[in-house]
Amino acid sequence: MARWQPDARSRLQEAALTLYGERGYDETTVAEIAERAGLTKRTFFRYFADKREVLFWGSELLEQQMVAAIEAAPASASTVSLLQAALDAAAVRFEEVREYAGLRQRIIASSPELQERELIKGASLAAGMAQALRARGLGETAAALAARTGTTVMHVAFEQWIGDPQRRSFAQIARDALAQLREITSA
Amino acid sequence: MARWQPDARSRLQEAALTLYGERGYDETTVAEIAERAGLTKRTFFRYFADKREVLFWGSELLEQQMVAAIEAAPASASTVSLLQAALDAAAVRFEEVREYAGLRQRIIASSPELQERELIKGASLAAGMAQALRARGLGETAAALAARTGTTVMHVAFEQWIGDPQRRSFAQIARDALAQLREITSA
């Protein structure tokens, strides 16, 4: 087997998601994932710490890019438009993995351990966004409220997006959800 | 030792929180908690499934009372006033445990296991509130957005409340936080 594998990470992710979906997450081993991808266990561990991390790879990048979008917005941007910018950045990441997003969500819903991990990633994202908002001058309470509002819209829009019969873009669904939240809270 | 112990639950909770604060959560045993409370391990297990549950006892009641407040509001109530009613219900519960709320929060912050448990309880609360909001006729997306907005305000207000130098009531801090969230999202 060649030392260098073109796109080994994607092949491992695809193999893992397929096996988790077919057999269940708990029942799948790293050896089976590697075999399905036509790679070795050693290669698997070059890319992922364990079989759980296959499902959460990319969450640091998601947080970085949402934070970067908040940092890059014009000084005059309102808090809502900062959240919008962060959601637009999330949309780019999500559209890249659209094909597997629904399957990934079902796998996570099947395991309390994975659900806990997902909640922790969500809390980390809200904390990262709150920090970026404070760096732009928001007070602690305003930053915490706004960051959690951003992750609320992201999570609710994500659930809609993976089951959307019209296959609208995540960006569009998130825009609509943010508008709906604004309507609810203004009434 | 008498079979019936007046307020054994409170004594066990107080002993547990004190020991977790003094020695650390991981380092404290159920036997030590029971001893500190002047009770037996057997009595401890009549009230709590394990030492973790001492910290989360009451969270089901909190959820029930917040849900009941949403259900009991007049038919004409706006979504914001439903959230306000739920937060007022939470305030009653929180004020009852004010004395230990800050210590409990520090203990939870010290342990990843306890933080995970806290996140799960928060997700359960949001799901329970969303269900109550759907039962009042809100659509799925609106109910999910509103419920998570309610838990956002609750969590942010709680953090403020436990460290508030003026010792304002939770109800007041939550009202201010909800007003601030509305201001942020309307701008």
PDB file of N, CA and C in Angstrom, chain A residues 118-178:
ATOM      1  N   GLU A 118     -21.673  16.285  21.014  1.00  0.00           N
ATOM      2  CA  GLU A 118     -22.262  17.333  20.170  1.00  0.00           C
ATOM      3  C   GLU A 118     -22.642  18.554  21.022  1.00  0.00           C
ATOM      4  N   LEU A 119     -23.189  18.298  22.202  1.00  0.00           N
ATOM      5  CA  LEU A 119     -23.548  19.406  23.100  1.00  0.00           C
ATOM      6  C   LEU A 119     -22.303  20.175  23.538  1.00  0.00           C
ATOM      7  N   ILE A 120     -21.217  19.445  23.810  1.00  0.00           N
ATOM      8  CA  ILE A 120     -19.975  20.096  24.223  1.00  0.00           C
ATOM      9  C   ILE A 120     -19.421  20.961  23.091  1.00  0.00           C
ATOM     10  N   LYS A 121     -19.475  20.438  21.868  1.00  0.00           N
ATOM     11  CA  LYS A 121     -18.999  21.229  20.716  1.00  0.00           C
ATOM     12  C   LYS A 121     -19.850  22.493  20.557  1.00  0.00           C
ATOM     13  N   GLY A 122     -21.146  22.364  20.789  1.00  0.00           N
ATOM     14  CA  GLY A 122     -22.035  23.520  20.688  1.00  0.00           C
ATOM     15  C   GLY A 122     -21.710  24.571  21.744  1.00  0.00           C
ATOM     16  N   ALA A 123     -21.417  24.118  22.963  1.00  0.00           N
ATOM     17  CA  ALA A 123     -21.067  25.042  24.045  1.00  0.00           C
ATOM     18  C   ALA A 123     -19.736  25.726  23.751  1.00  0.00           C
ATOM     19  N   SER A 124     -18.799  24.979  23.193  1.00  0.00           N
ATOM     20  CA  SER A 124     -17.499  25.544  22.834  1.00  0.00           C
ATOM     21  C   SER A 124     -17.670  26.607  21.747  1.00  0.00           C
ATOM     22  N   LEU A 125     -18.520  26.319  20.772  1.00  0.00           N
ATOM     23  CA  LEU A 125     -18.776  27.281  19.692  1.00  0.00           C
ATOM     24  C   LEU A 125     -19.374  28.567  20.249  1.00  0.00           C
ATOM     25  N   ALA A 126     -20.356  28.439  21.141  1.00  0.00           N
ATOM     26  CA  ALA A 126     -20.979  29.630  21.733  1.00  0.00           C
ATOM     27  C   ALA A 126     -19.942  30.432  22.523  1.00  0.00           C
ATOM     28  N   ALA A 127     -19.057  29.741  23.240  1.00  0.00           N
ATOM     29  CA  ALA A 127     -18.023  30.442  24.016  1.00  0.00           C
ATOM     30  C   ALA A 127     -17.049  31.169  23.088  1.00  0.00           C
ATOM     31  N   GLY A 128     -16.676  30.528  21.984  1.00  0.00           N
ATOM     32  CA  GLY A 128     -15.763  31.154  21.010  1.00  0.00           C
ATOM     33  C   GLY A 128     -16.382  32.383  20.366  1.00  0.00           C
ATOM     34  N   MET A 129     -17.661  32.270  20.020  1.00  0.00           N
ATOM     35  CA  MET A 129     -18.346  33.412  19.406  1.00  0.00           C
ATOM     36  C   MET A 129     -18.512  34.550  20.421  1.00  0.00           C
ATOM     37  N   ALA A 130     -18.813  34.201  21.672  1.00  0.00           N
ATOM     38  CA  ALA A 130     -18.973  35.228  22.699  1.00  0.00           C
ATOM     39  C   ALA A 130     -17.669  36.005  22.880  1.00  0.00           C
ATOM     40  N   GLN A 131     -16.567  35.277  22.852  1.00  0.00           N
ATOM     41  CA  GLN A 131     -15.257  35.930  22.986  1.00  0.00           C
ATOM     42  C   GLN A 131     -15.007  36.912  21.834  1.00  0.00           C
ATOM     43  N   ALA A 132     -15.336  36.478  20.619  1.00  0.00           N
ATOM     44  CA  ALA A 132     -15.149  37.346  19.445  1.00  0.00           C
ATOM     45  C   ALA A 132     -16.054  38.578  19.533  1.00  0.00           C
ATOM     46  N   LEU A 133     -17.239  38.401  20.078  1.00  0.00           N
ATOM     47  CA  LEU A 133     -18.170  39.525  20.208  1.00  0.00           C
ATOM     48  C   LEU A 133     -17.689  40.510  21.283  1.00  0.00           C
ATOM     49  N   ARG A 134     -17.132  39.962  22.375  1.00  0.00           N
ATOM     50  CA  ARG A 134     -16.571  40.844  23.408  1.00  0.00           C
ATOM     51  C   ARG A 134     -15.399  41.645  22.847  1.00  0.00           C
ATOM     52  N   ALA A 135     -14.590  40.983  22.000  1.00  0.00           N
ATOM     53  CA  ALA A 135     -13.437  41.668  21.402  1.00  0.00           C
ATOM     54  C   ALA A 135     -13.889  42.829  20.510  1.00  0.00           C
ATOM     55  N   ARG A 136     -15.126  42.773  20.045  1.00  0.00           N
ATOM     56  CA  ARG A 136     -15.675  43.885  19.244  1.00  0.00           C
ATOM     57  C   ARG A 136     -16.372  44.911  20.122  1.00  0.00           C
ATOM     58  N   GLY A 137     -16.294  44.753  21.428  1.00  0.00           N
ATOM     59  CA  GLY A 137     -16.803  45.791  22.322  1.00  0.00           C
ATOM     60  C   GLY A 137     -18.131  45.482  22.982  1.00  0.00           C
ATOM     61  N   LEU A 138     -18.719  44.338  22.671  1.00  0.00           N
ATOM     62  CA  LEU A 138     -19.979  44.010  23.366  1.00  0.00           C
ATOM     63  C   LEU A 138     -19.694  43.700  24.834  1.00  0.00           C
ATOM     64  N   GLY A 139     -20.627  44.058  25.685  1.00  0.00           N
ATOM     65  CA  GLY A 139     -20.512  43.707  27.093  1.00  0.00           C
ATOM     66  C   GLY A 139     -20.656  42.205  27.274  1.00  0.00           C
ATOM     67  N   GLU A 140     -20.303  41.724  28.471  1.00  0.00           N
ATOM     68  CA  GLU A 140     -20.289  40.280  28.708  1.00  0.00           C
ATOM     69  C   GLU A 140     -21.668  39.650  28.508  1.00  0.00           C
ATOM     70  N   THR A 141     -22.698  40.285  29.076  1.00  0.00           N
ATOM     71  CA  THR A 141     -24.043  39.723  28.964  1.00  0.00           C
ATOM     72  C   THR A 141     -24.540  39.763  27.519  1.00  0.00           C
ATOM     73  N   ALA A 142     -24.342  40.892  26.855  1.00  0.00           N
ATOM     74  CA  ALA A 142     -24.785  41.022  25.462  1.00  0.00           C
ATOM     75  C   ALA A 142     -24.068  40.001  24.580  1.00  0.00           C
ATOM     76  N   ALA A 143     -22.769  39.820  24.805  1.00  0.00           N
ATOM     77  CA  ALA A 143     -21.992  38.878  23.999  1.00  0.00           C
ATOM     78  C   ALA A 143     -22.486  37.442  24.218  1.00  0.00           C
ATOM     79  N   ALA A 144     -22.751  37.099  25.478  1.00  0.00           N
ATOM     80  CA  ALA A 144     -23.229  35.739  25.782  1.00  0.00           C
ATOM     81  C   ALA A 144     -24.608  35.507  25.170  1.00  0.00           C
ATOM     82  N   LEU A 145     -25.490  36.487  25.291  1.00  0.00           N
ATOM     83  CA  LEU A 145     -26.841  36.352  24.722  1.00  0.00           C
ATOM     84  C   LEU A 145     -26.765  36.231  23.194  1.00  0.00           C
ATOM     85  N   ALA A 146     -25.961  37.085  22.577  1.00  0.00           N
ATOM     86  CA  ALA A 146     -25.885  37.083  21.110  1.00  0.00           C
ATOM     87  C   ALA A 146     -25.250  35.793  20.595  1.00  0.00           C
ATOM     88  N   ALA A 147     -24.191  35.335  21.258  1.00  0.00           N
ATOM     89  CA  ALA A 147     -23.514  34.118  20.799  1.00  0.00           C
ATOM     90  C   ALA A 147     -24.455  32.913  20.876  1.00  0.00           C
ATOM     91  N   ARG A 148     -25.185  32.805  21.985  1.00  0.00           N
ATOM     92  CA  ARG A 148     -26.112  31.681  22.134  1.00  0.00           C
ATOM     93  C   ARG A 148     -27.283  31.820  21.159  1.00  0.00           C
ATOM     94  N   THR A 149     -27.670  33.046  20.836  1.00  0.00           N
ATOM     95  CA  THR A 149     -28.712  33.232  19.827  1.00  0.00           C
ATOM     96  C   THR A 149     -28.199  32.742  18.467  1.00  0.00           C
ATOM     97  N   GLY A 150     -26.931  33.013  18.192  1.00  0.00           N
ATOM     98  CA  GLY A 150     -26.329  32.525  16.942  1.00  0.00           C
ATOM     99  C   GLY A 150     -26.323  31.005  16.858  1.00  0.00           C
ATOM    100  N   THR A 151     -25.936  30.339  17.947  1.00  0.00           N
ATOM    101  CA  THR A 151     -25.903  28.871  17.894  1.00  0.00           C
ATOM    102  C   THR A 151     -27.324  28.297  17.890  1.00  0.00           C
ATOM    103  N   THR A 152     -28.260  28.986  18.533  1.00  0.00           N
ATOM    104  CA  THR A 152     -29.668  28.552  18.467  1.00  0.00           C
ATOM    105  C   THR A 152     -30.149  28.539  17.019  1.00  0.00           C
ATOM    106  N   VAL A 153     -29.923  29.642  16.318  1.00  0.00           N
ATOM    107  CA  VAL A 153     -30.362  29.726  14.917  1.00  0.00           C
ATOM    108  C   VAL A 153     -29.649  28.660  14.092  1.00  0.00           C
ATOM    109  N   MET A 154     -28.344  28.480  14.342  1.00  0.00           N
ATOM    110  CA  MET A 154     -27.589  27.484  13.591  1.00  0.00           C
ATOM    111  C   MET A 154     -28.167  26.081  13.797  1.00  0.00           C
ATOM    112  N   HIS A 155     -28.433  25.717  15.044  1.00  0.00           N
ATOM    113  CA  HIS A 155     -28.925  24.366  15.314  1.00  0.00           C
ATOM    114  C   HIS A 155     -30.329  24.142  14.765  1.00  0.00           C
ATOM    115  N   VAL A 156     -31.192  25.123  14.955  1.00  0.00           N
ATOM    116  CA  VAL A 156     -32.570  24.963  14.472  1.00  0.00           C
ATOM    117  C   VAL A 156     -32.574  24.924  12.935  1.00  0.00           C
ATOM    118  N   ALA A 157     -31.773  25.791  12.310  1.00  0.00           N
ATOM    119  CA  ALA A 157     -31.698  25.801  10.843  1.00  0.00           C
ATOM    120  C   ALA A 157     -31.095  24.492  10.323  1.00  0.00           C
ATOM    121  N   PHE A 158     -30.120  23.960  11.036  1.00  0.00           N
ATOM    122  CA  PHE A 158     -29.478  22.711  10.611  1.00  0.00           C
ATOM    123  C   PHE A 158     -30.495  21.565  10.574  1.00  0.00           C
ATOM    124  N   GLU A 159     -31.312  21.479  11.617  1.00  0.00           N
ATOM    125  CA  GLU A 159     -32.341  20.427  11.667  1.00  0.00           C
ATOM    126  C   GLU A 159     -33.305  20.547  10.487  1.00  0.00           C
ATOM    127  N   GLN A 160     -33.665  21.788  10.167  1.00  0.00           N
ATOM    128  CA  GLN A 160     -34.580  22.003   9.041  1.00  0.00           C
ATOM    129  C   GLN A 160     -33.914  21.640   7.722  1.00  0.00           C
ATOM    130  N   TRP A 161     -32.669  22.063   7.598  1.00  0.00           N
ATOM    131  CA  TRP A 161     -31.918  21.910   6.354  1.00  0.00           C
ATOM    132  C   TRP A 161     -31.724  20.429   5.982  1.00  0.00           C
ATOM    133  N   ILE A 162     -31.384  19.594   6.964  1.00  0.00           N
ATOM    134  CA  ILE A 162     -31.118  18.192   6.632  1.00  0.00           C
ATOM    135  C   ILE A 162     -32.391  17.457   6.230  1.00  0.00           C
ATOM    136  N   GLY A 163     -33.555  17.995   6.599  1.00  0.00           N
ATOM    137  CA  GLY A 163     -34.795  17.310   6.212  1.00  0.00           C
ATOM    138  C   GLY A 163     -35.603  18.106   5.204  1.00  0.00           C
ATOM    139  N   ASP A 164     -35.002  19.135   4.609  1.00  0.00           N
ATOM    140  CA  ASP A 164     -35.785  20.048   3.767  1.00  0.00           C
ATOM    141  C   ASP A 164     -36.165  19.399   2.431  1.00  0.00           C
ATOM    142  N   PRO A 165     -37.462  19.203   2.173  1.00  0.00           N
ATOM    143  CA  PRO A 165     -37.868  18.568   0.919  1.00  0.00           C
ATOM    144  C   PRO A 165     -37.500  19.406  -0.310  1.00  0.00           C
ATOM    145  N   GLN A 166     -37.403  20.736  -0.123  1.00  0.00           N
ATOM    146  CA  GLN A 166     -37.045  21.592  -1.272  1.00  0.00           C
ATOM    147  C   GLN A 166     -35.533  21.746  -1.449  1.00  0.00           C
ATOM    148  N   ARG A 167     -34.777  21.155  -0.553  1.00  0.00           N
ATOM    149  CA  ARG A 167     -33.307  21.257  -0.611  1.00  0.00           C
ATOM    150  C   ARG A 167     -32.824  22.706  -0.761  1.00  0.00           C
ATOM    151  N   ARG A 168     -33.422  23.608   0.026  1.00  0.00           N
ATOM    152  CA  ARG A 168     -32.920  24.984   0.024  1.00  0.00           C
ATOM    153  C   ARG A 168     -31.524  25.020   0.649  1.00  0.00           C
ATOM    154  N   SER A 169     -30.797  26.081   0.385  1.00  0.00           N
ATOM    155  CA  SER A 169     -29.446  26.204   0.930  1.00  0.00           C
ATOM    156  C   SER A 169     -29.516  26.439   2.441  1.00  0.00           C
ATOM    157  N   PHE A 170     -28.458  26.029   3.145  1.00  0.00           N
ATOM    158  CA  PHE A 170     -28.400  26.304   4.578  1.00  0.00           C
ATOM    159  C   PHE A 170     -28.452  27.810   4.828  1.00  0.00           C
ATOM    160  N   ALA A 171     -27.747  28.584   3.985  1.00  0.00           N
ATOM    161  CA  ALA A 171     -27.703  30.042   4.188  1.00  0.00           C
ATOM    162  C   ALA A 171     -29.116  30.627   4.168  1.00  0.00           C
ATOM    163  N   GLN A 172     -29.924  30.156   3.232  1.00  0.00           N
ATOM    164  CA  GLN A 172     -31.297  30.673   3.108  1.00  0.00           C
ATOM    165  C   GLN A 172     -32.135  30.288   4.323  1.00  0.00           C
ATOM    166  N   ILE A 173     -32.032  29.027   4.717  1.00  0.00           N
ATOM    167  CA  ILE A 173     -32.813  28.550   5.868  1.00  0.00           C
ATOM    168  C   ILE A 173     -32.390  29.286   7.143  1.00  0.00           C
ATOM    169  N   ALA A 174     -31.092  29.503   7.303  1.00  0.00           N
ATOM    170  CA  ALA A 174     -30.593  30.206   8.492  1.00  0.00           C
ATOM    171  C   ALA A 174     -31.061  31.663   8.489  1.00  0.00           C
ATOM    172  N   ARG A 175     -31.066  32.292   7.305  1.00  0.00           N
ATOM    173  CA  ARG A 175     -31.585  33.671   7.216  1.00  0.00           C
ATOM    174  C   ARG A 175     -33.041  33.725   7.653  1.00  0.00           C
ATOM    175  N   ASP A 176     -33.823  32.772   7.143  1.00  0.00           N
ATOM    176  CA  ASP A 176     -35.247  32.740   7.495  1.00  0.00           C
ATOM    177  C   ASP A 176     -35.428  32.490   8.996  1.00  0.00           C
ATOM    178  N   ALA A 177     -34.611  31.587   9.563  1.00  0.00           N
ATOM    179  CA  ALA A 177     -34.735  31.274  10.994  1.00  0.00           C
ATOM    180  C   ALA A 177     -34.353  32.485  11.842  1.00  0.00           C
ATOM    181  N   LEU A 178     -33.300  33.196  11.436  1.00  0.00           N
ATOM    182  CA  LEU A 178     -32.904  34.398  12.186  1.00  0.00           C
ATOM    183  C   LEU A 178     -34.014  35.445  12.107  1.00  0.00           C
TER     184      LEU A 178
END
